[in-house]
XYZ file of C-alpha atoms in Angstrom:
246
model
C -71.803 -1.802 69.834
C -73.520 -5.087 69.210
C -71.940 -8.475 69.821
C -71.776 -8.917 66.023
C -70.010 -5.595 65.554
C -67.526 -6.582 68.234
C -66.792 -9.885 66.535
C -66.384 -8.111 63.187
C -63.720 -5.850 64.696
C -61.549 -8.901 65.389
C -61.912 -10.509 61.946
C -59.083 -10.526 59.423
C -58.713 -7.298 57.417
C -57.253 -7.386 53.917
C -56.315 -4.877 51.217
C -57.616 -5.918 47.769
C -57.400 -4.400 44.290
C -60.889 -4.956 42.975
C -63.851 -2.616 43.266
C -65.959 -3.068 46.408
C -69.730 -2.771 46.684
C -72.742 -4.833 47.687
C -72.521 -8.168 45.963
C -68.986 -7.688 44.608
C -67.070 -10.944 44.199
C -63.399 -10.781 45.214
C -60.979 -13.617 44.521
C -57.861 -13.346 46.675
C -54.384 -13.918 45.265
C -52.409 -16.965 46.330
C -50.552 -15.426 49.320
C -53.736 -13.882 50.751
C -55.674 -17.098 50.097
C -53.017 -19.067 51.967
C -53.115 -16.577 54.843
C -56.889 -16.603 55.124
C -57.461 -20.303 54.576
C -54.377 -21.961 56.044
C -53.139 -19.482 58.643
C -56.392 -17.870 59.863
C -58.427 -21.073 59.197
C -61.372 -19.183 57.744
C -64.081 -21.336 56.230
C -67.103 -20.798 53.977
C -69.528 -18.431 55.687
C -66.941 -16.677 57.841
C -66.616 -12.884 57.739
C -63.631 -10.837 56.539
C -63.122 -7.078 56.245
C -61.878 -5.728 52.914
C -60.668 -2.339 51.682
C -59.125 -1.126 48.447
C -58.155 2.472 49.197
C -61.190 3.874 47.309
C -64.475 2.398 48.459
C -64.220 2.352 52.240
C -64.221 -0.873 54.211
C -66.610 -3.713 53.432
C -67.717 -6.722 55.424
C -67.413 -9.732 53.167
C -68.397 -13.358 53.602
C -66.216 -16.248 52.477
C -67.980 -17.831 49.487
C -65.496 -20.605 48.705
C -62.107 -21.823 49.951
C -59.626 -23.533 47.656
C -55.932 -24.192 48.051
C -54.817 -21.347 45.816
C -57.892 -19.110 45.669
C -60.363 -17.914 48.271
C -63.464 -16.108 46.974
C -65.452 -13.620 49.050
C -68.654 -11.664 48.460
C -68.983 -8.135 49.854
C -72.178 -7.643 51.818
C -72.224 -4.197 53.414
C -69.975 -1.187 54.029
C -68.518 -1.402 57.520
C -66.598 1.915 57.333
C -66.658 4.921 55.040
C -63.608 5.928 53.020
C -61.397 8.082 55.230
C -60.748 11.746 54.459
C -56.974 11.904 54.373
C -55.348 15.207 55.374
C -53.157 16.333 52.487
C -49.798 15.860 54.174
C -46.703 14.486 52.480
C -43.643 13.154 54.224
C -40.494 13.736 52.180
C -37.651 11.787 53.702
C -34.199 10.467 52.720
C -34.061 6.666 52.406
C -32.601 4.940 55.451
C -31.086 1.546 56.023
C -33.340 -1.498 56.044
C -35.020 -1.792 59.421
C -35.061 1.924 60.057
C -36.853 2.726 56.818
C -39.277 -0.172 57.336
C -40.213 1.225 60.730
C -40.548 4.765 59.366
C -42.859 3.610 56.546
C -45.054 1.605 58.909
C -45.439 4.446 61.425
C -45.943 7.127 58.750
C -48.892 5.119 57.447
C -50.308 4.684 60.938
C -50.045 8.457 61.543
C -52.063 9.150 58.397
C -49.727 10.664 55.779
C -51.171 10.883 52.285
C -47.890 10.423 50.409
C -44.400 9.219 51.270
C -41.814 10.753 48.929
C -38.275 9.375 49.236
C -35.636 12.021 48.530
C -32.007 11.249 47.709
C -29.319 13.648 48.897
C -25.538 13.786 48.890
C -25.388 12.018 52.237
C -28.091 9.441 51.559
C -26.835 5.978 52.495
C -29.349 3.980 50.398
C -29.429 4.774 46.681
C -32.035 2.266 45.533
C -34.704 1.538 48.163
C -36.851 -1.504 47.525
C -40.194 0.119 46.735
C -42.022 -3.184 46.401
C -41.026 -4.185 49.931
C -41.863 -0.742 51.299
C -45.277 -0.747 49.636
C -45.962 -4.120 51.249
C -45.155 -2.548 54.615
C -47.563 0.351 53.844
C -50.357 -2.071 52.992
C -49.740 -4.199 56.076
C -49.719 -1.073 58.283
C -53.015 0.103 56.733
C -54.564 -3.345 57.270
C -53.541 -3.401 60.937
C -54.272 0.232 61.822
C -57.762 0.396 60.332
C -56.925 2.872 57.586
C -59.015 2.691 54.430
C -56.354 4.493 52.369
C -52.789 3.440 51.607
C -50.234 6.270 51.240
C -48.836 6.932 47.800
C -45.231 5.801 47.294
C -43.808 7.310 44.059
C -40.315 6.793 42.698
C -37.536 8.535 44.684
C -36.383 11.943 43.508
C -33.254 13.953 44.128
C -33.430 16.965 46.432
C -32.710 19.213 43.435
C -35.635 17.826 41.486
C -37.905 17.958 44.508
C -37.257 21.672 44.900
C -37.415 22.348 41.165
C -40.795 20.656 40.716
C -42.334 21.724 44.008
C -46.122 22.343 43.548
C -47.403 25.859 44.109
C -49.433 26.377 47.274
C -47.927 23.498 49.263
C -45.914 24.481 52.324
C -42.475 22.820 52.533
C -41.886 22.365 56.253
C -38.139 21.916 56.601
C -36.904 20.216 59.765
C -33.533 21.988 59.993
C -31.048 20.685 62.524
C -29.354 24.093 62.558
C -32.508 25.731 63.895
C -35.734 27.387 62.838
C -39.092 28.526 64.134
C -40.624 26.614 67.035
C -42.418 23.587 65.625
C -45.881 24.131 67.120
C -46.262 27.702 66.043
C -44.872 27.046 62.560
C -47.087 24.019 61.945
C -50.159 25.992 63.056
C -49.480 28.307 60.127
C -49.111 25.427 57.652
C -52.427 23.594 57.135
C -52.953 21.284 54.199
C -51.676 21.051 51.596
C -48.286 20.705 53.302
C -45.197 18.491 53.370
C -42.541 17.767 55.919
C -38.957 17.397 54.686
C -36.483 15.353 56.723
C -32.822 14.790 55.738
C -30.559 11.743 56.041
C -28.801 10.664 59.211
C -25.805 12.822 58.289
C -27.994 15.829 57.597
C -28.175 17.989 54.485
C -24.960 19.468 53.147
C -24.614 23.271 53.540
C -25.403 23.880 49.824
C -28.512 21.665 50.058
C -29.656 23.441 53.211
C -29.134 26.833 51.592
C -31.114 25.750 48.523
C -33.997 24.514 50.695
C -34.090 27.668 52.802
C -34.051 29.805 49.656
C -37.168 28.110 48.270
C -40.271 30.262 48.415
C -42.370 27.493 50.018
C -39.839 26.593 52.726
C -40.744 26.965 56.394
C -37.696 26.050 58.462
C -38.587 24.600 61.870
C -36.669 23.445 64.930
C -37.272 20.037 66.435
C -36.018 21.113 69.828
C -32.741 20.909 71.727
C -32.146 17.185 71.384
C -30.414 15.406 68.506
C -32.978 13.099 66.891
C -32.483 10.270 64.503
C -33.962 10.936 61.083
C -36.856 8.517 61.518
C -37.664 9.890 64.977
C -37.577 13.461 63.701
C -39.897 12.591 60.817
C -42.531 10.942 62.948
C -42.393 13.611 65.672
C -43.075 16.318 63.111
C -45.867 14.346 61.452
C -47.531 13.632 64.804
C -47.495 17.292 65.822
C -48.820 18.426 62.400
C -51.626 15.909 62.586
C -52.510 16.975 66.141
C -52.772 20.622 65.008
C -54.086 20.374 61.477
C -55.194 16.828 60.758
C -56.916 14.059 62.608
C -54.882 13.896 65.787
């Protein structure tokens, strides 16, 4: 790696909405402009890395710096668009703090989609999707991802099961027991999804409905009692190690 490549790896990295390509002009919004100009003290001619979730990562040079708008010009592609393994994480919303941590780490581990699922024992009925998306973007910026996971509107467990897409395995982390995780996940390559319940677990009728679904693959997470966020990330990490980019 050249000295220039090494310096580029330490430059600010931002997610933007506009198309990226050689010569593309990108004007940052006010918060990003403040961050780049006032916090990071970047000046005209300095380098920044940009990605938009579609066009890979691009090295861009600061063209102008104003109080409310910094403009950059993309020069060359510094990383190709990542090939994201088709893994969804379906999880019950958790309290603020726990859900923020789960969202951040799920992005770092490479999930393609984070689907929040409400259940009878869910403690948060209306998660703040705007705040959670901001956490996903920040995690992608910091972890080097060129894709940001999808974050659709929450659905109920009944609707999730009713509308489940054909051909996608529904890996159900069942606290009452199931197949050993490693062997089960080895049989469930993409497209797949991991389903984790709330802190209080699924109710017996919900568990019965999940197990009765034709796509369900009940798995055990081992002998220890895990918090919902810990269980989710453990399962994602093992799946990625076996089937994804671990």
